[in-house]
Coordinates of C-alpha atoms in Angstrom, one line a residue:
Chain J
X31 CA 0.0 0.0 0.0
X32 CA 1.6 3.2 -1.2
X33 CA 0.2 6.3 0.5
X34 CA 1.0 9.6 -1.2
X35 CA 0.3 13.1 0.1
X36 CA -1.9 14.7 -2.5
X37 CA -4.3 17.5 -3.0
X38 CA -7.9 16.4 -3.5
X39 CA -8.0 17.7 -7.0
X40 CA -4.8 16.0 -8.0
X41 CA -6.0 12.8 -6.3
X42 CA -9.1 12.8 -8.4
X43 CA -7.1 13.5 -11.6
X44 CA -4.8 10.5 -10.8
X45 CA -7.9 8.4 -9.9
X46 CA -9.2 9.1 -13.4
X47 CA -6.0 7.8 -14.9
X48 CA -6.2 4.7 -12.7
X49 CA -9.8 4.3 -13.7
X50 CA -8.7 4.1 -17.4
X51 CA -9.6 7.6 -18.7
X52 CA -8.8 8.0 -22.4
X53 CA -9.5 11.7 -22.7
X54 CA -10.1 14.9 -20.7
X55 CA -11.9 18.0 -22.0
X56 CA -12.2 21.0 -19.7
X57 CA -12.1 24.7 -19.2
X58 CA -10.4 26.5 -16.3
X59 CA -12.4 27.5 -13.2
X60 CA -11.4 27.8 -9.6
X61 CA -11.3 25.8 -7.3
X62 CA -10.8 22.7 -9.6
X63 CA -7.8 23.9 -11.7
X64 CA -5.4 21.3 -10.4
X65 CA -7.4 18.6 -12.2
X66 CA -6.8 19.9 -15.7
X67 CA -3.3 21.0 -14.8
X68 CA -2.4 17.6 -13.6
X69 CA -4.0 15.8 -16.6
X70 CA -2.5 18.3 -19.1
X71 CA 0.9 17.1 -17.9
X72 CA 0.2 13.4 -17.4
X73 CA -2.2 12.3 -20.1
X74 CA 0.0 13.1 -23.1
X75 CA 2.8 11.0 -21.5
X76 CA 0.4 8.1 -21.6
X77 CA -0.6 8.8 -25.2
X78 CA -4.0 10.0 -24.1
X79 CA -6.0 13.0 -25.0
X80 CA -6.1 16.4 -23.1
X81 CA -7.9 19.3 -24.7
X82 CA -8.5 22.7 -23.1
X83 CA -11.7 23.7 -24.7
X84 CA -13.0 27.2 -25.5
X85 CA -15.8 26.9 -23.0
X86 CA -17.5 24.5 -20.6
X87 CA -20.2 24.2 -23.3
X88 CA -17.6 23.0 -25.9
X89 CA -15.9 20.8 -23.3
X90 CA -19.0 18.8 -22.5
X91 CA -19.8 18.4 -26.2
X92 CA -16.3 17.1 -26.8
X93 CA -17.1 14.6 -24.0
X94 CA -20.3 13.7 -25.8
X95 CA -18.4 13.1 -29.1
X96 CA -15.6 11.1 -27.5
X97 CA -17.9 9.2 -25.2
X98 CA -20.1 8.4 -28.2
X99 CA -17.0 7.1 -30.0
X100 CA -16.4 4.6 -27.2
X101 CA -13.7 6.4 -25.1
X102 CA -13.6 6.8 -21.3
X103 CA -14.0 10.5 -20.9
X104 CA -13.7 13.0 -18.1
X105 CA -14.5 16.7 -17.7
X106 CA -14.3 18.7 -14.5
X107 CA -15.6 22.1 -13.5
X108 CA -17.1 24.1 -10.6
X109 CA -20.6 25.3 -10.1
X110 CA -21.1 28.1 -12.7
X111 CA -19.2 25.9 -15.2
X112 CA -21.4 22.9 -14.4
X113 CA -24.4 25.1 -15.1
X114 CA -23.0 25.6 -18.6
X115 CA -22.5 21.9 -19.1
X116 CA -26.1 21.0 -18.3
X117 CA -27.0 21.1 -22.0
X118 CA -24.5 18.5 -22.9
X119 CA -25.3 16.4 -19.9
X120 CA -28.9 16.0 -20.9
X121 CA -27.8 15.1 -24.4
X122 CA -25.5 12.5 -23.0
X123 CA -28.2 11.0 -20.9
X124 CA -30.7 11.1 -23.8
X125 CA -28.2 9.5 -26.2
X126 CA -26.9 7.1 -23.5
X127 CA -23.3 8.2 -23.6
X128 CA -21.1 7.3 -20.6
X129 CA -18.8 9.9 -19.1
X130 CA -17.7 11.4 -15.8
X131 CA -18.3 15.0 -14.7
X132 CA -16.5 16.2 -11.6
X133 CA -18.1 19.2 -9.9
X134 CA -15.8 20.9 -7.3
X135 CA -18.6 23.0 -5.8
X136 CA -18.3 26.6 -4.8
X137 CA -20.7 29.2 -3.5
X138 CA -23.4 30.7 -5.7
X139 CA -25.8 31.9 -7.1
X140 CA -24.4 33.6 -10.1
X141 CA -20.6 34.0 -10.1
X142 CA -20.8 33.5 -6.4
X143 CA -17.4 32.9 -4.8
X144 CA -14.6 30.4 -4.9
X145 CA -15.0 29.0 -1.3
X146 CA -16.4 25.5 -0.7
X147 CA -20.2 25.0 -0.9
X148 CA -22.9 22.4 -1.4
X149 CA -25.4 24.7 -3.0
X150 CA -25.3 22.7 -6.2
X151 CA -27.3 19.8 -4.7
X152 CA -30.3 20.6 -6.8
X153 CA -28.1 21.2 -9.8
X154 CA -26.4 17.8 -9.6
X155 CA -29.4 15.7 -8.5
X156 CA -32.2 17.5 -10.5
X157 CA -30.0 18.7 -13.3
X158 CA -30.3 21.9 -15.1
X159 CA -30.9 20.1 -18.4
X160 CA -34.2 19.4 -20.0
X161 CA -36.2 16.2 -19.9
X162 CA -36.7 13.2 -17.6
X163 CA -33.1 12.1 -16.9
X164 CA -30.8 11.3 -14.0
X165 CA -27.1 11.1 -13.4
X166 CA -25.6 8.9 -10.7
X167 CA -24.1 11.4 -8.3
X168 CA -21.3 10.4 -5.9
X169 CA -20.4 12.7 -3.0
X170 CA -17.0 12.0 -1.4
X171 CA -16.3 13.0 2.2
X172 CA -12.5 13.1 2.1
X173 CA -9.6 12.9 -0.3
X174 CA -9.3 9.1 -0.2
X175 CA -13.0 8.6 -0.9
X176 CA -12.7 11.2 -3.7
X177 CA -10.0 9.1 -5.3
X178 CA -11.9 5.8 -4.8
X179 CA -15.2 7.2 -6.2
X180 CA -13.6 8.8 -9.3
X181 CA -11.7 5.7 -10.1
X182 CA -14.9 3.6 -9.8
X183 CA -17.1 6.1 -11.6
X184 CA -15.9 5.1 -15.1
X185 CA -17.1 1.6 -14.6
X186 CA -20.5 2.8 -13.4
X187 CA -20.8 5.2 -16.4
X188 CA -19.9 2.4 -18.8
X189 CA -22.2 -0.1 -17.1
X190 CA -25.2 2.1 -17.3
X191 CA -24.2 4.1 -20.5
X192 CA -25.0 7.2 -18.5
X193 CA -23.2 10.2 -17.1
X194 CA -21.9 10.0 -13.6
X195 CA -21.2 13.1 -11.6
X196 CA -18.8 13.6 -8.7
X197 CA -20.1 16.2 -6.2
X198 CA -17.0 17.3 -4.4
X199 CA -16.4 20.8 -3.0
X200 CA -13.7 23.3 -2.7
X201 CA -12.5 21.9 0.6
X202 CA -12.0 18.4 -0.7
X203 CA -10.5 19.7 -3.9
X204 CA -7.9 21.9 -2.1
X205 CA -7.2 19.8 1.0
X206 CA -4.0 17.7 1.1
X207 CA -4.2 14.2 2.6
X208 CA -2.4 10.9 2.4
X209 CA -4.0 8.8 -0.4
X210 CA -3.6 5.0 -1.0
X211 CA -3.2 5.3 -4.8
X212 CA -3.0 1.6 -5.3
X213 CA -6.4 0.9 -3.6
X214 CA -8.6 -1.5 -5.6
X215 CA -12.1 -0.3 -6.2
X216 CA -15.1 -2.4 -7.2
X217 CA -15.2 -3.5 -10.8
X218 CA -18.2 -4.2 -12.9
X219 CA -18.7 -6.8 -15.6
X220 CA -18.9 -4.5 -18.6
X221 CA -20.5 -5.3 -22.0
X222 CA -18.7 -4.5 -25.3
X223 CA -19.3 -0.9 -26.6
X224 CA -20.9 -2.3 -29.8
X225 CA -23.0 0.9 -30.0
X226 CA -20.0 3.3 -30.3
X227 CA -19.3 5.3 -33.5
X228 CA -15.9 3.9 -34.4
X229 CA -16.6 3.4 -38.1
X230 CA -18.4 0.5 -39.6
X231 CA -15.2 -1.2 -40.5
X232 CA -14.5 -2.1 -36.9
X233 CA -17.7 -4.1 -36.7
X234 CA -17.3 -6.0 -40.0
X235 CA -16.2 -9.6 -39.6
X236 CA -15.7 -12.5 -42.0
X237 CA -19.1 -13.9 -40.9
X238 CA -20.9 -10.6 -40.8
X239 CA -20.0 -8.3 -43.6
X240 CA -23.3 -6.4 -43.7
X241 CA -23.4 -4.0 -40.8
X242 CA -25.6 -1.0 -40.1
X243 CA -24.4 2.4 -39.1
X244 CA -24.2 3.2 -35.4
X245 CA -26.1 6.3 -34.6
X246 CA -25.8 8.4 -31.4
X247 CA -29.0 10.4 -31.0
X248 CA -31.5 11.7 -28.5
X249 CA -34.0 12.9 -31.1
X250 CA -37.3 11.5 -32.2
X251 CA -40.1 13.5 -33.8
X252 CA -42.5 10.6 -33.2
X253 CA -44.1 11.0 -29.8
X254 CA -44.6 7.3 -29.1
X255 CA -41.0 6.5 -30.2
X256 CA -39.7 9.2 -27.9
X257 CA -41.7 7.8 -25.1
X258 CA -40.2 4.4 -25.7
X259 CA -36.7 5.9 -25.6
X260 CA -37.6 7.5 -22.3
X261 CA -38.9 4.2 -20.9
X262 CA -35.5 2.6 -21.8
X263 CA -33.8 5.3 -19.7
X264 CA -36.4 4.9 -16.8
X265 CA -35.6 1.2 -16.7
X266 CA -32.0 2.0 -16.1
X267 CA -32.9 4.6 -13.4
X268 CA -35.0 2.0 -11.6
X269 CA -32.1 -0.4 -11.7
X270 CA -29.9 2.4 -10.2
X271 CA -32.4 3.2 -7.5
X272 CA -32.5 -0.5 -6.5
X273 CA -28.8 -1.3 -6.7
X274 CA -26.7 1.9 -6.4
X275 CA -28.0 3.6 -3.2
X276 CA -24.9 4.1 -1.1
X277 CA -24.6 5.5 2.4
X278 CA -22.9 5.1 5.7
X279 CA -24.6 4.8 9.1
X280 CA -22.7 6.1 12.0
X281 CA -23.7 5.5 15.6
X282 CA -27.4 5.4 14.9
X283 CA -28.1 2.6 17.5
X284 CA -29.8 4.2 20.5
X285 CA -29.4 7.7 19.0
X286 CA -31.8 10.4 20.0
X287 CA -31.0 12.6 17.0
X288 CA -29.8 11.5 13.6
X289 CA -27.9 14.0 11.5
X290 CA -28.1 13.7 7.7
X291 CA -25.1 15.2 6.0
X292 CA -22.7 14.4 3.1
X293 CA -19.3 15.5 1.9
X294 CA -17.5 18.2 3.9
X295 CA -20.6 18.8 6.0
X296 CA -20.6 15.2 7.3
X297 CA -16.9 15.5 8.0
X298 CA -17.6 18.4 10.3
X299 CA -20.6 16.7 11.8
X300 CA -18.3 13.8 12.9
X301 CA -16.3 16.3 15.0
X302 CA -19.6 17.7 16.4
X303 CA -20.7 14.1 17.3
X304 CA -17.5 13.6 19.3
X305 CA -18.2 16.7 21.4
X306 CA -21.9 15.7 21.8
X307 CA -20.9 12.2 22.9
X308 CA -18.7 13.5 25.6
X309 CA -21.7 15.6 26.8
X310 CA -23.9 12.4 26.9
X311 CA -26.1 13.3 23.9
X312 CA -26.6 10.4 21.6
X313 CA -26.3 11.5 18.1
X314 CA -26.0 9.3 15.0
X315 CA -25.6 10.2 11.3
X316 CA -26.8 9.0 7.9
X317 CA -24.1 10.0 5.4
X318 CA -25.4 9.8 1.8
X319 CA -22.6 8.7 -0.6
X320 CA -24.9 8.7 -3.6
X321 CA -26.9 11.9 -3.8
X322 CA -28.7 10.3 -6.7
X323 CA -30.1 7.8 -6.3
X324 CA -30.8 9.2 -2.8
X325 CA -30.2 6.5 -0.1
X326 CA -33.8 6.3 1.1
X327 CA -33.1 2.7 2.2
X328 CA -31.0 4.2 5.0
X329 CA -34.1 5.7 6.6
X330 CA -35.7 2.3 7.1
X331 CA -32.8 1.5 9.4
X332 CA -33.5 4.4 11.9
X333 CA -34.2 2.9 15.3
X334 CA -37.2 3.7 17.5
X335 CA -35.0 5.7 19.9
X336 CA -34.7 8.5 17.3
X337 CA -36.8 11.6 18.0
X338 CA -35.8 13.7 15.0
X339 CA -33.6 14.2 11.9
X340 CA -31.3 17.2 11.6
X341 CA -30.2 17.9 8.0
X342 CA -26.9 19.8 7.9
X343 CA -25.8 21.3 4.6
X344 CA -23.4 23.9 3.2
X345 CA -26.4 25.5 1.5
X346 CA -29.7 26.9 2.7
X347 CA -31.4 23.6 2.5
X348 CA -31.6 21.5 -0.6
X349 CA -31.0 17.9 0.3
X350 CA -33.6 18.4 3.1
X351 CA -36.2 17.8 0.4
X352 CA -35.0 14.3 -0.2
X353 CA -34.6 13.8 3.5
X354 CA -38.3 14.7 4.0
X355 CA -39.4 12.5 1.1
X356 CA -37.4 9.5 2.6
X357 CA -38.7 10.3 6.1
X358 CA -42.2 10.3 4.7
X359 CA -43.6 12.4 7.6
X360 CA -42.5 10.0 10.3
X361 CA -40.1 12.2 12.3
X362 CA -39.6 15.9 12.7
X363 CA -37.0 17.2 10.3
X364 CA -34.7 20.1 11.3
X365 CA -32.1 22.0 9.4
X366 CA -28.8 23.8 9.9
X367 CA -26.9 25.3 7.1
X368 CA -24.3 27.9 6.2
X369 CA -23.8 29.2 2.7
X370 CA -21.7 31.5 0.5
X371 CA -18.6 29.4 1.1
X372 CA -18.7 29.6 4.9
X373 CA -17.7 26.2 6.4
X374 CA -19.6 25.6 9.7
X375 CA -17.6 25.1 12.9
X376 CA -18.3 21.8 14.9
X377 CA -19.5 24.0 17.8
X378 CA -22.2 25.5 15.6
X379 CA -23.5 22.0 14.8
X380 CA -23.3 21.0 18.5
X381 CA -25.5 24.0 19.3
X382 CA -27.9 23.3 16.4
X383 CA -28.3 19.7 17.7
X384 CA -29.0 20.9 21.2
X385 CA -31.5 23.6 20.0
X386 CA -33.2 21.0 17.8
X387 CA -33.4 18.5 20.7
X388 CA -34.6 21.1 23.1
X389 CA -37.4 22.0 20.7
X390 CA -38.4 18.4 20.4
X391 CA -38.4 17.9 24.1
X392 CA -40.4 21.1 24.3
Chain X
X90 CA -24.4 -4.9 -66.1
X91 CA -21.5 -4.2 -68.4
X92 CA -23.2 -1.1 -69.7
X93 CA -23.8 0.4 -66.3
X94 CA -22.8 4.0 -66.5
X95 CA -24.4 5.4 -63.3
X96 CA -25.6 4.1 -60.0
X97 CA -26.8 5.5 -56.7
X98 CA -23.9 6.2 -54.3
X99 CA -23.3 3.7 -51.6
X100 CA -22.8 6.7 -49.3
X101 CA -26.6 7.2 -48.9
X102 CA -29.1 5.0 -47.3
X103 CA -32.3 4.1 -49.1
X104 CA -34.3 6.4 -46.9
X105 CA -36.1 9.2 -48.8
X106 CA -35.0 12.7 -48.0
X107 CA -37.4 14.9 -46.0
X108 CA -36.3 18.1 -47.8
X109 CA -38.7 20.4 -49.5
X110 CA -39.0 20.6 -53.3
X111 CA -36.2 22.7 -54.8
X112 CA -34.1 22.7 -51.7
X113 CA -30.4 22.0 -52.6
X114 CA -29.6 20.0 -49.4
X115 CA -30.3 16.9 -51.4
X116 CA -27.6 17.7 -53.9
X117 CA -25.1 18.5 -51.2
X118 CA -25.9 15.3 -49.4
X119 CA -25.3 13.3 -52.6
X120 CA -22.0 15.1 -53.3
X121 CA -20.7 14.4 -49.8
X122 CA -21.8 10.8 -50.0
X123 CA -20.2 10.3 -53.4
X124 CA -16.9 11.8 -52.1
X125 CA -16.9 9.5 -49.0
X126 CA -17.5 6.5 -51.3
X127 CA -14.9 7.6 -53.9
X128 CA -12.2 8.2 -51.2
X129 CA -13.1 4.8 -49.8
X130 CA -13.7 6.2 -46.3
X131 CA -17.4 5.3 -45.8
X132 CA -16.3 2.5 -43.5
X133 CA -14.2 4.7 -41.3
X134 CA -16.4 7.8 -41.5
X135 CA -18.2 9.3 -38.5
X136 CA -20.5 12.2 -39.4
X137 CA -22.0 14.7 -37.0
X138 CA -25.5 16.0 -37.8
X139 CA -26.4 19.4 -36.4
X140 CA -29.7 21.1 -35.6
X141 CA -31.7 22.5 -38.6
X142 CA -33.3 21.0 -41.6
X143 CA -30.5 18.5 -41.9
X144 CA -31.0 17.4 -38.3
X145 CA -32.0 13.8 -39.3
X146 CA -29.3 13.3 -41.9
X147 CA -28.0 10.5 -39.7
X148 CA -30.8 8.6 -41.4
X149 CA -29.4 9.5 -44.9
X150 CA -25.6 9.1 -44.7
X151 CA -24.7 5.4 -44.7
X152 CA -21.9 5.6 -42.1
X153 CA -21.7 6.0 -38.3
X154 CA -23.3 9.2 -37.2
X155 CA -23.7 11.3 -34.1
X156 CA -26.4 14.0 -33.6
X157 CA -25.2 17.1 -31.9
X158 CA -26.8 19.9 -30.0
X159 CA -27.4 23.2 -31.8
X160 CA -24.1 24.7 -32.9
X161 CA -22.0 22.1 -31.0
X162 CA -21.1 19.8 -33.9
X163 CA -17.4 21.0 -34.2
X164 CA -16.9 20.3 -30.5
X165 CA -18.6 16.9 -30.9
X166 CA -16.4 16.2 -33.9
X167 CA -13.3 17.3 -31.9
X168 CA -14.1 14.7 -29.3
X169 CA -14.6 11.9 -31.9
X170 CA -11.5 12.8 -33.9
X171 CA -9.2 13.2 -30.9
X172 CA -9.9 9.8 -29.4
X173 CA -10.1 8.0 -32.8
X174 CA -7.8 9.9 -35.2
X175 CA -8.1 7.1 -37.8
X176 CA -11.8 7.9 -38.4
X177 CA -12.8 10.4 -41.1
X178 CA -14.9 12.9 -39.2
X179 CA -17.1 15.5 -40.7
X180 CA -19.9 17.9 -39.5
X181 CA -22.8 19.0 -41.6
X182 CA -24.2 22.3 -40.4
X183 CA -26.5 25.0 -41.5
X184 CA -26.1 28.8 -41.1
X185 CA -28.4 29.0 -38.2
X186 CA -26.3 26.4 -36.5
X187 CA -22.8 27.4 -37.5
X188 CA -23.1 31.2 -38.0
X189 CA -25.3 31.9 -34.9
X190 CA -25.3 29.7 -31.9
X191 CA -22.3 27.7 -32.9
X192 CA -19.8 30.5 -33.6
X193 CA -17.6 29.8 -30.6
X194 CA -17.3 26.1 -31.5
X195 CA -16.5 26.6 -35.2
X196 CA -14.0 29.4 -34.6
X197 CA -12.1 27.3 -32.0
X198 CA -12.2 24.1 -34.0
X199 CA -10.5 26.2 -36.8
X200 CA -8.2 27.8 -34.3
X201 CA -7.0 24.4 -33.0
X202 CA -6.7 23.2 -36.6
X203 CA -8.8 20.2 -35.7
X204 CA -8.3 17.7 -38.4
X205 CA -12.0 17.5 -39.4
X206 CA -14.0 18.4 -42.5
X207 CA -16.9 20.8 -42.1
X208 CA -19.8 21.0 -44.6
X209 CA -21.4 24.4 -44.0
X210 CA -24.8 24.9 -45.8
X211 CA -25.7 28.6 -46.0
X212 CA -29.2 29.4 -47.2
X213 CA -29.5 32.8 -45.5
X214 CA -32.3 31.7 -43.2
X215 CA -33.4 29.4 -40.3
X216 CA -35.2 26.8 -42.4
X217 CA -36.4 24.1 -40.0
X218 CA -37.9 26.5 -37.5
X219 CA -40.0 28.2 -40.2
X220 CA -37.9 30.9 -41.9
X221 CA -36.6 33.2 -39.2
X222 CA -33.8 35.7 -39.9
X223 CA -30.2 34.3 -39.7
X224 CA -26.9 36.2 -39.2
X225 CA -26.5 35.4 -43.0
X226 CA -29.9 36.8 -44.1
X227 CA -29.3 39.5 -46.8
X228 CA -30.1 43.2 -46.4
X229 CA -33.8 43.7 -47.2
X230 CA -34.5 40.0 -47.2
X231 CA -37.9 39.3 -45.7
X232 CA -38.2 36.5 -43.1
X233 CA -40.7 35.7 -40.3
X234 CA -38.6 37.8 -37.9
X235 CA -37.6 40.5 -40.3
X236 CA -41.0 41.0 -41.9
X237 CA -40.1 44.3 -43.5
X238 CA -36.8 43.0 -44.7
X239 CA -33.5 42.8 -42.9
X240 CA -32.5 46.2 -41.7
X241 CA -28.7 46.4 -41.4
X242 CA -29.1 49.6 -39.3
X243 CA -30.8 47.5 -36.6
X244 CA -29.3 44.0 -36.9
X245 CA -26.1 44.6 -38.8
X246 CA -24.9 43.3 -42.1
X247 CA -24.8 39.6 -42.8
X248 CA -21.8 37.7 -41.6
X249 CA -19.4 36.1 -44.1
X250 CA -18.3 33.0 -42.1
X251 CA -15.8 31.7 -44.6
X252 CA -14.0 35.1 -44.6
X253 CA -14.1 35.1 -40.7
X254 CA -12.7 31.6 -40.6
X255 CA -10.2 32.1 -43.4
X256 CA -8.2 34.7 -41.3
X257 CA -7.8 32.3 -38.4
X258 CA -4.2 31.0 -38.5
X259 CA -5.2 27.4 -37.6
X260 CA -7.7 27.0 -40.5
X261 CA -6.1 25.0 -43.3
X262 CA -8.6 25.2 -46.1
X263 CA -11.8 27.3 -46.6
X264 CA -13.7 27.5 -49.9
X265 CA -17.2 28.8 -50.8
X266 CA -19.1 27.0 -53.5
X267 CA -22.6 27.0 -54.9
X268 CA -24.8 24.2 -56.3
X269 CA -27.2 26.2 -58.4
X270 CA -26.1 24.8 -61.7
X271 CA -24.2 21.8 -63.0
X272 CA -21.0 23.7 -63.5
X273 CA -20.9 24.8 -59.9
X274 CA -22.0 21.4 -58.7
X275 CA -18.9 19.9 -60.3
X276 CA -16.8 22.6 -58.6
X277 CA -18.5 22.0 -55.3
X278 CA -17.7 18.3 -55.5
X279 CA -14.0 19.1 -56.1
X280 CA -14.0 21.3 -53.0
X281 CA -15.6 18.6 -50.9
X282 CA -13.1 16.1 -52.1
X283 CA -10.2 18.4 -51.2
X284 CA -11.7 19.0 -47.7
X285 CA -11.8 15.3 -47.0
X286 CA -8.5 14.5 -48.7
X287 CA -6.9 17.2 -46.5
X288 CA -8.2 15.3 -43.5
X289 CA -6.9 12.0 -44.8
X290 CA -3.5 13.6 -45.4
X291 CA -3.5 15.1 -41.9
X292 CA -3.5 18.7 -43.0
X293 CA -6.2 19.9 -40.7
X294 CA -9.3 22.0 -40.5
X295 CA -11.1 22.2 -43.8
X296 CA -14.4 23.8 -44.5
X297 CA -16.7 24.1 -47.5
X298 CA -19.4 26.7 -47.5
X299 CA -22.3 25.9 -49.8
X300 CA -24.7 28.6 -51.0
X301 CA -28.0 26.8 -50.8
X302 CA -31.6 27.4 -51.5
X303 CA -34.7 27.5 -49.3
X304 CA -37.6 28.0 -51.8
X305 CA -40.4 27.5 -49.2
X306 CA -39.1 30.1 -46.7
X307 CA -37.8 32.4 -49.4
X308 CA -41.3 32.3 -50.8
X309 CA -40.0 31.6 -54.3
X310 CA -40.3 28.8 -56.9
X311 CA -37.3 26.5 -57.2
X312 CA -36.3 28.2 -60.4
X313 CA -36.6 31.7 -59.0
X314 CA -34.5 30.5 -56.0
X315 CA -31.7 29.4 -58.2
X316 CA -31.8 32.7 -59.9
X317 CA -31.8 34.5 -56.5
X318 CA -28.6 32.6 -55.6
X319 CA -27.0 33.9 -58.8
X320 CA -28.3 37.5 -58.6
X321 CA -28.3 38.2 -54.8
X322 CA -26.5 35.6 -52.8
X323 CA -23.3 35.2 -54.8
X324 CA -22.6 38.9 -55.1
X325 CA -22.5 39.2 -51.3
X326 CA -21.0 35.8 -50.7
X327 CA -18.3 35.5 -53.4
X328 CA -17.4 32.0 -54.5
X329 CA -13.9 30.6 -54.5
X330 CA -11.0 29.6 -52.3
X331 CA -10.7 31.9 -49.2
X332 CA -7.8 30.0 -47.8
X333 CA -5.7 27.1 -49.0
X334 CA -2.8 25.9 -46.8
X335 CA -1.4 24.1 -49.9
X336 CA -0.7 27.5 -51.5
X337 CA 0.5 29.4 -48.5
X338 CA 3.5 27.1 -47.8

């Protein structure tokens, strides 16, 4: 096991290489620039493709083209840049093109700021693109997990022929931590990409000389055909919902309060939980690792002892919608959040838990 | 079949075109398809359809195809060509697509000297959406969004994309042609062939602009449309080579 001290962004870039990336297309934006910088240096050495595009719009459409041609493709950006990529992401979903999109989230709305944020929860789980589509969204809590999830994401994208998003934030991207860069991640049994546009020659065999063109398309002008195309996508999304929900349960046995938090927020909540434990307050946590599909299964595991759920986000309350849907009215749901790039202190969360508990005990 | 003198190109599927009577998209499709066949690249070709009247040309060209978002075909083609350089990659775009929403993508594909071939069909109007004004619409030309005729004082003069692209250092070959009579159709085919041969030879970004007709949205008969190309379009959009890297060496 070789542990290397790396910045989160560089770890994600290396993870992409370890995950077999063939090409990167991107456009500079803070706080994710170490990803393209690292890959601009390393990919050409491996005979692989790095292109700095003229815009995020162009970059995601290059991903579309290269992914449609069968390559393993990555782009990365940060919040306002991800907004620009939404057009291409819905085209990828509609045309069933695999690809990985890293979002190192920063504060918004508009140009916002460059400090860490989770205010893109809606953007990554609901998409800004048009139509009924979903991306698998993976939210790492630390640099090692960022490495692991990015490496694995290429298999997930290929398995489902669907875009996969990584929802990191500026803290994870900029933080340095030791990373086990040889760590094995789960592998999926992947089918041949017999749909890719690599030229008809590549599909002709001695036995089968008569091949049809491969066509990458999301268009149909016939309503019933478009509905059929949608139902194919929905079948995949159902499979994802049933098989890809990922979460971590922390100390939920005998808990009075369960925090729901992901990414950097869950990391800070862990520190708050230590303080609360010393004070004799029993607090557990559900940590979603997939933001989509949202891990609603986790909520079935909440014990009788729990009096309420406290959602903690670095936004003004977005994931709380999914928490409420998963909770289905069973328990009171509270919220604590900071925004604009402000990272909450553990003490703030300690106080939020106490306030929430106080309110429940009335 | 010893006396066979002509047959339909293998570059086109058997699907019937959806184009309006008198529209010259069909001629341009056939020329592109014939060139792909004659250069023996149909089996390695990957085309990129854009948004506009030619949006479903992935049903017409008998090779692998991708359909791109409006204006993004050069970026999509960049992605395809960069990961599989052995493929012959082309885009087929209209003037609403390439000269309006897709200006950034086409300019930077030329700027990077992407080794792709671009077929740019300029009929001075948004055809598929019902005849709205394009950046290429001529002064005084009536469209559904310039009902009194294009007023250059309000919306500027039409953009000459070939000249814009021709001055970009990265662009290798840019030529404007027309398909309004047999003489020009033969010239157009030569230009297409050069644009694809350049790619095969690794010379880089090559674009052919076709002056094309839109009788329905121009509110003209097919014959009058051909005459309008000659009398009004070509004087503003002069035919010929704008840039040829072979001659600049």
